[in-house]
Amino acid sequence: MSGRVIGHPLRQPNLTVSRDAVPAQPPWRCICFSARPGTSRSFKSYVQNRQQPRSRMPMAAKGDRQSTTWDFGRFVKTVTYFNEPPSAERVLQALVEQPAKLVRQLTGQDEEKQSAVLKLLAANGAPSPTSSGNVVVVAGATGGVGKRVVQTLLNKGKAVRALVRDEQKARKILGDLRAAPGGSLELIMADITKPDSLKPELFQGVRAVICCTAVKVSPKEGDNANRDKYNQGIKFYEPEVVGDSPEAVEYRGMQNLLAAVKEHVGYRHGKLIFSADGQGLANVWGPLDDVVMGGVSESGFAVVLGAGEDGQPAGIFSGLVSSSNNGGFASVRTKNFTPPMDLKSYGGLAFRVRGDGLRYKCTIRTDTNWDGIGYTLSFDTKAGEWHDVQLPFEEFIPLFRAKTVKDGAKLDPSTVTSIQLMLSKFESDGKLNPSFKTGPFKLPVAKIWGYPKEPQSPRFVLVSSAGVTRPNRH
């Protein structure tokens, strides 16, 4: 539905509304006007007919299955909003890249199949570290402290990913390490002083980082190939820093590493996903109502000034829900996230809402399919109260078209591609929503965030030798 907001003639509208928003009734001193596709209605005739008992979208009484006119134009708009046709530029790019990609595949040189993570010590009978989502990165793993940290983690059966600059040196120093059952060791080549080398794919599945990096110290008078003087300790020579400076490693390098891993290891106070003040996913919501199956329910999502707590803005999920034409649900959904959102460091999704006493659904998707499996969890709201709702990831159920997927995989929150809010007549597997009713609805949402798991454990640990610890010395 396309529309425009028309303010009260004597008052200034105090809201901002997204293009697809459909207020449940004329709230916030405004009227939302839109004409059906293929018709022509002037605002003047709209005002003249406003007092007549006519509705743009007739609502059926609860239980009434009488058919009403299906809006094909709105159906097309819904489908194209979530399935945008490729632009001419994208089509041309594909035509240019596809032949080269085919040649790489035929010659066994497909870059997409070459992993940036090298296995050095495979886990015995355990899932791959990336899929398990519990990888510990050790930066500076080839140093005297770093090697000890890697060995300690392997002894505890941990999945370790060593961040090193020199692959051959790493294989020589770490190649003879052993691990307890479940432990594994991988190598990633990167340099914390070069942010471009800290690519996102290197940190997939990472949940903690132990940083053992330090500047390189050598005797001023020089040393032999085996670094014998260095290994004796600084009390036997006058040290000097060689290579990168302390500022480059300990300051800028640390900033680079934190920036690269923060989305994977998680934030102490949770990860903000949506905030009505414009942060997060404020402008990617679109209506996905029962018009896709012939129904006439209609909804939208708008950020409205003054609709939140203490006069703050709030996102408003609102509309009209009807059971006509075998329908019975209204929802809004985000466009697919690029790249997918990694929320595995968190316990679930939390919503700050002003309830209306109805039961809603939240659906999370982990693929980019338009009509695929969604992980769903219902939640009740308290009428007239602002309150927090917490939805644990472990309680989401895999559904396909409101039917439980038997033996379906559990939700993997490391690859969240979209989030959906829904008011539906049905729960799952044909069960009815006990608080459902047809007609207008409105759910103000102030914030959506990933809330942290409890108890919280350290996710980023700095182990500094301060330039004095040497190999074979404690």
CSV table of C-alpha atoms in Angstrom, one decimal:
chain,number,residue,atom,x,y,z
A,1,MET,CA,0.0,0.0,0.0
A,2,SER,CA,1.3,3.5,-0.9
A,3,GLY,CA,0.0,6.4,1.0
A,4,ARG,CA,0.6,9.9,2.3
A,5,VAL,CA,-0.1,11.4,5.7
A,6,ILE,CA,-2.5,14.4,5.9
A,7,GLY,CA,-2.3,16.4,9.1
A,8,HIS,CA,-5.2,17.9,11.0
A,9,PRO,CA,-6.0,21.3,9.4
A,10,LEU,CA,-5.6,23.1,12.8
A,11,ARG,CA,-2.8,21.2,14.4
A,12,GLN,CA,0.7,20.2,13.5
A,13,PRO,CA,1.2,16.4,13.1
A,14,ASN,CA,3.6,15.1,15.7
A,15,LEU,CA,4.7,12.0,13.9
A,16,THR,CA,6.8,10.5,11.1
A,17,VAL,CA,5.4,7.6,9.2
A,18,SER,CA,7.0,5.1,6.9
A,19,ARG,CA,5.7,4.7,3.4
A,20,ASP,CA,4.1,1.3,4.2
A,21,ALA,CA,2.6,2.2,7.6
A,22,VAL,CA,-1.2,1.7,8.0
A,23,PRO,CA,-2.4,3.2,11.3
A,24,ALA,CA,-5.1,1.1,13.0
A,25,GLN,CA,-7.4,4.2,13.3
A,26,PRO,CA,-6.8,7.9,12.9
A,27,PRO,CA,-4.3,8.2,15.8
A,28,TRP,CA,-1.8,10.9,16.6
A,29,ARG,CA,-4.1,13.6,14.9
A,30,CYS,CA,-3.6,12.4,11.4
A,31,ILE,CA,-5.4,10.6,8.6
A,32,CYS,CA,-3.7,8.0,6.3
A,33,PHE,CA,-5.2,8.2,2.8
A,34,SER,CA,-4.6,5.8,0.0
A,35,ALA,CA,-6.4,4.9,-3.2
A,36,ARG,CA,-6.7,1.3,-4.4
A,37,PRO,CA,-4.6,0.4,-7.5
A,38,GLY,CA,-6.5,1.2,-10.6
A,39,THR,CA,-9.0,3.6,-9.0
A,40,SER,CA,-9.0,7.4,-8.7
A,41,ARG,CA,-10.2,9.1,-5.5
A,42,SER,CA,-9.5,12.7,-4.7
A,43,PHE,CA,-9.0,13.9,-1.1
A,44,LYS,CA,-12.1,16.1,-1.5
A,45,SER,CA,-14.4,13.2,-2.3
A,46,TYR,CA,-12.7,11.2,0.5
A,47,VAL,CA,-13.6,13.9,3.0
A,48,GLN,CA,-17.2,14.2,1.6
A,49,ASN,CA,-17.7,10.5,2.0
A,50,ARG,CA,-16.0,10.2,5.4
A,51,GLN,CA,-19.3,10.3,7.2
A,52,GLN,CA,-20.9,7.6,5.1
A,53,PRO,CA,-20.9,4.0,6.5
A,54,ARG,CA,-18.3,2.8,4.1
A,55,SER,CA,-14.9,1.3,4.7
A,56,ARG,CA,-11.9,0.9,2.5
A,57,MET,CA,-11.4,-2.6,3.9
A,58,PRO,CA,-14.6,-4.1,5.3
A,59,MET,CA,-13.9,-6.1,8.4
A,60,ALA,CA,-15.6,-9.4,9.1
A,61,ALA,CA,-17.1,-10.1,12.5
A,62,LYS,CA,-15.3,-12.7,14.5
A,63,GLY,CA,-16.0,-16.1,12.9
A,64,ASP,CA,-17.5,-14.5,9.8
A,65,ARG,CA,-16.0,-16.2,6.7
A,66,GLN,CA,-17.8,-13.9,4.2
A,67,SER,CA,-15.5,-13.2,1.2
A,68,THR,CA,-14.4,-9.6,0.4
A,69,THR,CA,-12.5,-8.2,-2.5
A,70,TRP,CA,-8.8,-9.3,-2.6
A,71,ASP,CA,-6.3,-6.6,-3.3
A,72,PHE,CA,-4.1,-8.0,-6.0
A,73,GLY,CA,-2.0,-4.7,-6.2
A,74,ARG,CA,-1.1,-5.0,-2.5
A,75,PHE,CA,-0.2,-8.6,-3.0
A,76,VAL,CA,2.2,-7.7,-5.8
A,77,LYS,CA,3.7,-4.9,-3.8
A,78,THR,CA,4.3,-7.3,-0.8
A,79,VAL,CA,6.0,-9.9,-3.0
A,80,THR,CA,8.3,-7.3,-4.8
A,81,TYR,CA,9.2,-5.6,-1.5
A,82,PHE,CA,10.8,-8.7,-0.1
A,83,ASN,CA,11.9,-10.1,-3.5
A,84,GLU,CA,13.3,-7.2,-5.4
A,85,PRO,CA,14.0,-7.9,-9.1
A,86,PRO,CA,17.7,-7.6,-10.0
A,87,SER,CA,18.8,-4.3,-11.3
A,88,ALA,CA,20.3,-3.9,-14.8
A,89,GLU,CA,23.7,-3.3,-13.2
A,90,ARG,CA,23.5,-6.6,-11.2
A,91,VAL,CA,22.4,-8.6,-14.3
A,92,LEU,CA,25.4,-7.2,-16.3
A,93,GLN,CA,27.7,-7.9,-13.4
A,94,ALA,CA,26.5,-11.6,-13.3
A,95,LEU,CA,27.0,-12.0,-17.0
A,96,VAL,CA,30.5,-10.7,-16.8
A,97,GLU,CA,31.5,-12.8,-13.7
A,98,GLN,CA,29.8,-16.1,-14.5
A,99,PRO,CA,32.1,-17.2,-17.3
A,100,ALA,CA,35.2,-16.5,-15.1
A,101,LYS,CA,33.6,-18.4,-12.2
A,102,LEU,CA,32.9,-21.4,-14.4
A,103,VAL,CA,36.5,-21.5,-15.6
A,104,ARG,CA,37.8,-21.5,-12.0
A,105,GLN,CA,35.4,-24.3,-11.1
A,106,LEU,CA,36.5,-26.4,-14.1
A,107,THR,CA,40.1,-25.9,-13.3
A,108,GLY,CA,39.7,-26.5,-9.6
A,109,GLN,CA,40.7,-23.0,-8.8
A,110,ASP,CA,37.4,-21.7,-7.4
A,111,GLU,CA,38.4,-19.1,-4.9
A,112,GLU,CA,35.1,-19.4,-3.1
A,113,LYS,CA,36.0,-23.0,-2.1
A,114,GLN,CA,39.3,-22.1,-0.6
A,115,SER,CA,39.0,-21.7,3.1
A,116,ALA,CA,40.8,-18.9,4.9
A,117,VAL,CA,41.0,-21.2,8.0
A,118,LEU,CA,43.7,-23.9,7.9
A,119,LYS,CA,43.3,-27.0,10.0
A,120,LEU,CA,46.4,-27.9,12.0
A,121,LEU,CA,45.0,-30.4,14.5
A,122,ALA,CA,41.5,-31.8,13.8
A,123,ALA,CA,39.1,-32.6,16.6
A,124,ASN,CA,38.6,-36.3,17.3
A,125,GLY,CA,34.9,-37.1,16.8
A,126,ALA,CA,33.8,-33.6,17.5
A,127,PRO,CA,31.8,-31.2,15.3
A,128,SER,CA,33.7,-28.7,13.3
A,129,PRO,CA,34.8,-25.7,15.4
A,130,THR,CA,33.0,-23.2,13.2
A,131,SER,CA,29.7,-25.0,13.4
A,132,SER,CA,29.9,-25.5,17.1
A,133,GLY,CA,30.2,-21.8,17.6
A,134,ASN,CA,32.6,-22.0,20.5
A,135,VAL,CA,36.0,-21.2,19.0
A,136,VAL,CA,38.6,-19.3,21.0
A,137,VAL,CA,41.0,-17.1,19.0
A,138,VAL,CA,44.6,-16.8,20.4
A,139,ALA,CA,46.4,-13.8,18.9
A,140,GLY,CA,50.2,-13.9,19.1
A,141,ALA,CA,50.0,-17.7,19.3
A,142,THR,CA,53.6,-18.3,18.2
A,143,GLY,CA,55.1,-16.2,21.1
A,144,GLY,CA,56.3,-17.7,24.3
A,145,VAL,CA,53.1,-16.8,26.2
A,146,GLY,CA,50.8,-17.5,23.2
A,147,LYS,CA,52.1,-21.0,22.8
A,148,ARG,CA,51.5,-21.8,26.5
A,149,VAL,CA,47.9,-20.4,26.2
A,150,VAL,CA,47.2,-22.5,23.1
A,151,GLN,CA,48.4,-25.7,24.8
A,152,THR,CA,46.4,-25.0,28.0
A,153,LEU,CA,43.2,-24.5,25.9
A,154,LEU,CA,43.9,-27.7,23.9
A,155,ASN,CA,44.4,-29.6,27.2
A,156,LYS,CA,40.9,-28.6,28.2
A,157,GLY,CA,39.4,-29.8,24.9
A,158,LYS,CA,38.8,-26.4,23.4
A,159,ALA,CA,38.5,-25.4,19.8
A,160,VAL,CA,41.4,-23.0,19.2
A,161,ARG,CA,42.1,-20.7,16.2
A,162,ALA,CA,45.6,-19.3,16.3
A,163,LEU,CA,46.0,-15.9,14.7
A,164,VAL,CA,49.5,-15.7,13.2
A,165,ARG,CA,51.5,-13.8,10.6
A,166,ASP,CA,53.8,-16.5,9.4
A,167,GLU,CA,52.2,-19.9,8.5
A,168,GLN,CA,55.5,-21.8,8.3
A,169,LYS,CA,56.7,-20.5,11.6
A,170,ALA,CA,53.3,-21.4,13.2
A,171,ARG,CA,53.5,-24.9,11.8
A,172,LYS,CA,57.0,-25.3,13.2
A,173,ILE,CA,56.1,-24.0,16.7
A,174,LEU,CA,52.6,-25.3,17.1
A,175,GLY,CA,52.6,-28.4,14.9
A,176,ASP,CA,53.7,-30.8,17.7
A,177,LEU,CA,51.0,-29.8,20.2
A,178,ARG,CA,48.5,-32.4,21.4
A,179,ALA,CA,44.9,-32.0,22.4
A,180,ALA,CA,42.4,-33.6,24.8
A,181,PRO,CA,39.2,-35.1,23.3
A,182,GLY,CA,37.2,-32.4,21.5
A,183,GLY,CA,40.2,-30.1,21.2
A,184,SER,CA,41.2,-28.8,17.8
A,185,LEU,CA,43.7,-26.2,16.4
A,186,GLU,CA,43.3,-24.0,13.3
A,187,LEU,CA,45.5,-21.3,11.8
A,188,ILE,CA,44.4,-18.0,10.4
A,189,MET,CA,46.9,-15.7,8.8
A,190,ALA,CA,46.4,-12.0,9.7
A,191,ASP,CA,48.2,-9.0,11.2
A,192,ILE,CA,46.5,-7.0,13.9
A,193,THR,CA,48.4,-3.9,12.7
A,194,LYS,CA,46.7,-4.2,9.3
A,195,PRO,CA,42.9,-4.0,9.7
A,196,ASP,CA,42.3,-5.1,6.1
A,197,SER,CA,43.8,-8.5,7.0
A,198,LEU,CA,41.2,-9.1,9.8
A,199,LYS,CA,38.5,-10.4,7.5
A,200,PRO,CA,35.0,-11.3,8.9
A,201,GLU,CA,35.2,-14.9,7.6
A,202,LEU,CA,38.2,-15.5,9.9
A,203,PHE,CA,36.1,-15.1,13.0
A,204,GLN,CA,33.0,-17.2,12.1
A,205,GLY,CA,32.0,-19.2,15.2
A,206,VAL,CA,34.4,-17.3,17.5
A,207,ARG,CA,33.1,-16.7,21.0
A,208,ALA,CA,36.2,-15.6,22.9
A,209,VAL,CA,39.6,-14.0,22.2
A,210,ILE,CA,42.8,-14.2,24.2
A,211,CYS,CA,45.3,-11.6,23.0
A,212,CYS,CA,49.0,-12.4,23.7
A,213,THR,CA,50.5,-10.1,21.1
A,214,ALA,CA,53.6,-8.0,22.0
A,215,VAL,CA,56.3,-6.1,20.3
A,216,LYS,CA,59.5,-8.0,19.3
A,217,VAL,CA,62.5,-7.4,21.5
A,218,SER,CA,66.1,-8.3,20.6
A,219,PRO,CA,69.6,-7.6,22.1
A,220,LYS,CA,71.0,-4.3,20.8
A,221,GLU,CA,74.4,-6.0,20.0
A,222,GLY,CA,72.6,-8.5,17.8
A,223,ASP,CA,72.0,-12.3,18.2
A,224,ASN,CA,72.6,-15.5,16.3
A,225,ALA,CA,70.1,-17.5,14.2
A,226,ASN,CA,68.9,-19.5,17.2
A,227,ARG,CA,68.4,-16.3,19.3
A,228,ASP,CA,70.5,-17.8,22.1
A,229,LYS,CA,71.0,-14.4,23.9
A,230,TYR,CA,67.3,-13.6,23.6
A,231,ASN,CA,66.4,-16.9,25.3
A,232,GLN,CA,68.7,-16.2,28.2
A,233,GLY,CA,66.6,-13.2,29.3
A,234,ILE,CA,67.1,-9.5,29.3
A,235,LYS,CA,69.3,-9.6,32.3
A,236,PHE,CA,72.1,-10.8,29.9
A,237,TYR,CA,71.7,-8.0,27.3
A,238,GLU,CA,70.5,-4.5,26.6
A,239,PRO,CA,67.1,-4.9,24.8
A,240,GLU,CA,65.6,-2.9,22.0
A,241,VAL,CA,62.3,-3.1,20.1
A,242,VAL,CA,62.6,-4.2,16.6
A,243,GLY,CA,59.8,-4.1,14.0
A,244,ASP,CA,56.5,-2.6,14.8
A,245,SER,CA,56.4,0.0,17.6
A,246,PRO,CA,54.5,-0.5,20.9
A,247,GLU,CA,51.9,2.1,19.7
A,248,ALA,CA,51.3,0.1,16.5
A,249,VAL,CA,50.9,-3.2,18.3
A,250,GLU,CA,49.6,-2.5,21.8
A,251,TYR,CA,47.3,0.4,20.9
A,252,ARG,CA,46.2,0.6,17.3
A,253,GLY,CA,46.6,-3.2,16.8
A,254,MET,CA,44.3,-3.8,19.9
A,255,GLN,CA,41.7,-1.4,18.5
A,256,ASN,CA,41.8,-3.2,15.1
A,257,LEU,CA,41.3,-6.6,16.8
A,258,LEU,CA,38.5,-5.5,19.0
A,259,ALA,CA,36.7,-3.9,16.0
A,260,ALA,CA,37.0,-7.2,14.1
A,261,VAL,CA,35.7,-9.5,16.8
A,262,LYS,CA,33.2,-7.5,18.8
A,263,GLU,CA,30.1,-8.6,16.8
A,264,HIS,CA,31.0,-12.2,17.4
A,265,VAL,CA,32.0,-12.2,21.0
A,266,GLY,CA,29.1,-10.0,22.0
A,267,TYR,CA,28.4,-6.9,24.1
A,268,ARG,CA,28.1,-6.9,27.9
A,269,HIS,CA,24.8,-5.1,27.8
A,270,GLY,CA,23.4,-6.8,24.7
A,271,LYS,CA,23.2,-6.0,21.0
A,272,LEU,CA,20.8,-3.3,19.9
A,273,ILE,CA,18.8,-4.5,16.9
A,274,PHE,CA,16.1,-1.8,16.7
A,275,SER,CA,15.6,1.5,18.4
A,276,ALA,CA,12.9,4.1,17.6
A,277,ASP,CA,15.4,6.9,17.8
A,278,GLY,CA,16.8,5.7,14.4
A,279,GLN,CA,19.4,3.2,15.5
A,280,GLY,CA,19.5,-0.3,14.2
A,281,LEU,CA,16.8,-1.7,11.9
A,282,ALA,CA,14.5,1.4,11.8
A,283,ASN,CA,13.8,1.5,8.1
A,284,VAL,CA,13.8,-2.1,6.8
A,285,TRP,CA,10.3,-3.2,8.0
A,286,GLY,CA,7.6,-4.1,5.4
A,287,PRO,CA,4.1,-5.5,5.7
A,288,LEU,CA,3.6,-9.2,5.2
A,289,ASP,CA,-0.1,-9.8,5.7
A,290,ASP,CA,-2.6,-12.6,4.8
A,291,VAL,CA,-3.0,-10.8,1.4
A,292,VAL,CA,-0.4,-13.3,0.2
A,293,MET,CA,-3.0,-16.1,0.7
A,294,GLY,CA,-6.1,-14.2,-0.4
A,295,GLY,CA,-6.9,-12.4,2.9
A,296,VAL,CA,-7.7,-8.8,3.5
A,297,SER,CA,-5.8,-8.0,6.7
A,298,GLU,CA,-3.6,-4.9,6.5
A,299,SER,CA,-0.8,-3.6,8.7
A,300,GLY,CA,2.4,-1.6,8.7
A,301,PHE,CA,5.3,-0.3,10.8
A,302,ALA,CA,5.9,3.4,11.5
A,303,VAL,CA,8.3,5.3,13.8
A,304,VAL,CA,6.1,7.8,15.6
A,305,LEU,CA,7.3,10.8,17.6
A,306,GLY,CA,6.0,11.0,21.1
A,307,ALA,CA,4.4,7.6,21.1
A,308,GLY,CA,7.0,6.0,23.4
A,309,GLU,CA,7.7,6.3,27.1
A,310,ASP,CA,8.2,9.9,28.4
A,311,GLY,CA,7.4,11.4,25.1
A,312,GLN,CA,10.1,9.4,23.3
A,313,PRO,CA,9.5,8.0,19.8
A,314,ALA,CA,8.3,4.4,19.3
A,315,GLY,CA,7.9,2.0,16.4
A,316,ILE,CA,4.2,1.3,15.9
A,317,PHE,CA,3.1,-2.1,14.6
A,318,SER,CA,-0.5,-1.5,13.8
A,319,GLY,CA,-3.3,-2.2,11.4
A,320,LEU,CA,-6.6,-4.1,10.9
A,321,VAL,CA,-6.8,-7.9,11.1
A,322,SER,CA,-9.6,-9.8,9.6
A,323,SER,CA,-10.5,-13.5,9.2
A,324,SER,CA,-12.3,-12.9,5.9
A,325,ASN,CA,-11.3,-14.8,2.8
A,326,ASN,CA,-9.7,-17.6,5.0
A,327,GLY,CA,-7.2,-15.1,6.3
A,328,GLY,CA,-6.5,-14.1,9.9
A,329,PHE,CA,-3.0,-12.6,10.3
A,330,ALA,CA,-1.1,-9.4,9.9
A,331,SER,CA,2.6,-9.0,10.2
A,332,VAL,CA,5.7,-6.9,9.5
A,333,ARG,CA,9.0,-8.4,8.5
A,334,THR,CA,12.5,-7.0,7.9
A,335,LYS,CA,14.2,-7.4,4.6
A,336,ASN,CA,17.0,-9.9,4.6
A,337,PHE,CA,20.1,-8.8,6.5
A,338,THR,CA,23.4,-8.6,4.5
A,339,PRO,CA,25.4,-10.1,5.9
A,340,PRO,CA,23.4,-12.3,8.3
A,341,MET,CA,23.3,-11.1,11.9
A,342,ASP,CA,25.4,-13.2,14.4
A,343,LEU,CA,23.5,-13.4,17.7
A,344,LYS,CA,24.9,-16.6,19.1
A,345,SER,CA,26.6,-14.8,21.9
A,346,TYR,CA,23.2,-13.8,23.3
A,347,GLY,CA,20.5,-15.6,25.1
A,348,GLY,CA,17.6,-14.5,23.0
A,349,LEU,CA,15.6,-11.5,21.7
A,350,ALA,CA,14.1,-8.9,24.0
A,351,PHE,CA,11.3,-6.4,23.2
A,352,ARG,CA,10.3,-3.2,25.0
A,353,VAL,CA,6.6,-2.9,24.2
A,354,ARG,CA,3.4,-1.2,25.4
A,355,GLY,CA,1.1,-4.1,25.4
A,356,ASP,CA,-2.6,-4.3,24.4
A,357,GLY,CA,-3.4,-7.6,26.0
A,358,LEU,CA,-3.0,-9.6,22.8
A,359,ARG,CA,-0.7,-12.5,22.0
A,360,TYR,CA,1.8,-11.9,19.2
A,361,LYS,CA,4.4,-14.0,17.5
A,362,CYS,CA,8.1,-13.4,16.7
A,363,THR,CA,9.6,-15.3,13.8
A,364,ILE,CA,13.3,-15.6,13.1
A,365,ARG,CA,14.7,-16.9,9.8
A,366,THR,CA,18.2,-18.2,9.2
A,367,ASP,CA,18.1,-18.4,5.4
A,368,THR,CA,17.2,-16.0,2.6
A,369,ASN,CA,14.2,-17.9,1.3
A,370,TRP,CA,11.0,-16.0,0.8
A,371,ASP,CA,8.8,-18.8,2.0
A,372,GLY,CA,10.9,-21.2,4.0
A,373,ILE,CA,11.2,-22.5,7.6
A,374,GLY,CA,10.9,-19.9,10.3
A,375,TYR,CA,11.6,-20.3,14.0
A,376,THR,CA,8.6,-18.9,16.0
A,377,LEU,CA,7.8,-18.1,19.6
A,378,SER,CA,4.6,-16.5,20.9
A,379,PHE,CA,4.4,-13.9,23.6
A,380,ASP,CA,1.6,-12.2,25.6
A,381,THR,CA,1.5,-8.5,26.3
A,382,LYS,CA,0.1,-6.6,29.3
A,383,ALA,CA,-2.6,-4.2,28.3
A,384,GLY,CA,-1.7,-0.5,28.8
A,385,GLU,CA,1.8,-1.2,30.3
A,386,TRP,CA,5.3,-0.7,29.1
A,387,HIS,CA,7.2,-3.9,29.8
A,388,ASP,CA,10.1,-6.1,28.6
A,389,VAL,CA,9.5,-9.4,26.8
A,390,GLN,CA,12.4,-11.9,26.7
A,391,LEU,CA,12.3,-14.7,24.1
A,392,PRO,CA,15.0,-17.3,24.6
A,393,PHE,CA,16.5,-18.7,21.4
A,394,GLU,CA,16.3,-22.2,22.7
A,395,GLU,CA,12.5,-22.0,22.9
A,396,PHE,CA,11.9,-21.0,19.3
A,397,ILE,CA,10.1,-23.8,17.3
A,398,PRO,CA,10.8,-24.6,13.6
A,399,LEU,CA,7.6,-24.0,11.6
A,400,PHE,CA,6.7,-24.1,7.9
A,401,ARG,CA,3.4,-22.3,7.2
A,402,ALA,CA,2.3,-22.5,10.8
A,403,LYS,CA,3.0,-26.3,11.0
A,404,THR,CA,5.8,-27.8,13.2
A,405,VAL,CA,8.7,-29.2,11.2
A,406,LYS,CA,9.3,-32.6,12.7
A,407,ASP,CA,12.9,-33.4,13.4
A,408,GLY,CA,13.7,-29.8,12.4
A,409,ALA,CA,17.1,-28.4,13.3
A,410,LYS,CA,17.2,-26.1,16.3
A,411,LEU,CA,17.6,-22.4,15.8
A,412,ASP,CA,21.1,-21.3,15.0
A,413,PRO,CA,21.2,-17.6,16.0
A,414,SER,CA,24.6,-17.1,14.4
A,415,THR,CA,23.0,-16.6,11.0
A,416,VAL,CA,19.8,-14.6,11.5
A,417,THR,CA,18.6,-13.2,8.2
A,418,SER,CA,15.3,-11.6,9.1
A,419,ILE,CA,12.9,-10.9,12.0
A,420,GLN,CA,9.1,-10.8,11.8
A,421,LEU,CA,6.3,-9.7,14.2
A,422,MET,CA,2.8,-11.1,13.7
A,423,LEU,CA,-0.7,-11.0,15.1
A,424,SER,CA,-2.4,-14.2,14.0
A,425,LYS,CA,-5.6,-16.1,14.6
A,426,PHE,CA,-3.6,-19.3,14.8
A,427,GLU,CA,-0.7,-20.4,17.0
A,428,SER,CA,0.8,-23.6,15.3
A,429,ASP,CA,-0.6,-26.9,14.1
A,430,GLY,CA,-4.1,-25.5,13.9
A,431,LYS,CA,-4.3,-24.3,17.6
A,432,LEU,CA,-6.1,-21.0,18.1
A,433,ASN,CA,-4.7,-17.9,19.6
A,434,PRO,CA,-6.7,-17.5,22.8
A,435,SER,CA,-6.6,-13.7,22.8
A,436,PHE,CA,-7.1,-13.1,19.1
A,437,LYS,CA,-9.8,-10.8,17.9
A,438,THR,CA,-10.5,-9.1,14.6
A,439,GLY,CA,-10.4,-5.4,14.1
A,440,PRO,CA,-7.8,-2.7,14.8
A,441,PHE,CA,-4.7,-3.3,16.8
A,442,LYS,CA,-1.6,-1.3,17.8
A,443,LEU,CA,1.7,-2.5,19.4
A,444,PRO,CA,4.2,0.3,20.2
A,445,VAL,CA,7.8,-1.0,20.3
A,446,ALA,CA,10.5,1.1,21.8
A,447,LYS,CA,13.5,-1.2,21.4
A,448,ILE,CA,14.5,-4.7,20.2
A,449,TRP,CA,17.8,-6.2,21.3
A,450,GLY,CA,19.7,-9.4,21.8
A,451,TYR,CA,20.0,-9.9,25.6
A,452,PRO,CA,23.2,-11.4,27.1
A,453,LYS,CA,23.5,-14.9,28.4
A,454,GLU,CA,23.8,-15.3,32.1
A,455,PRO,CA,26.1,-15.8,33.9
A,456,GLN,CA,28.4,-13.7,31.7
A,457,SER,CA,32.0,-14.8,31.2
A,458,PRO,CA,35.0,-12.8,29.9
A,459,ARG,CA,35.0,-12.7,26.1
A,460,PHE,CA,38.2,-10.7,25.5
A,461,VAL,CA,41.3,-11.4,27.6
A,462,LEU,CA,44.6,-9.5,27.3
A,463,VAL,CA,47.7,-11.4,28.5
A,464,SER,CA,50.7,-9.2,28.4
A,465,SER,CA,54.3,-10.3,28.9
A,466,ALA,CA,55.4,-6.6,29.1
A,467,GLY,CA,58.5,-7.6,27.2
A,468,VAL,CA,60.1,-9.6,30.0
A,469,THR,CA,58.7,-13.2,29.7
A,470,ARG,CA,60.9,-15.5,27.6
A,471,PRO,CA,60.5,-19.0,26.3
A,472,ASN,CA,61.2,-21.7,28.9
A,473,ARG,CA,61.0,-19.2,31.8
A,474,HIS,CA,57.9,-18.7,34.0
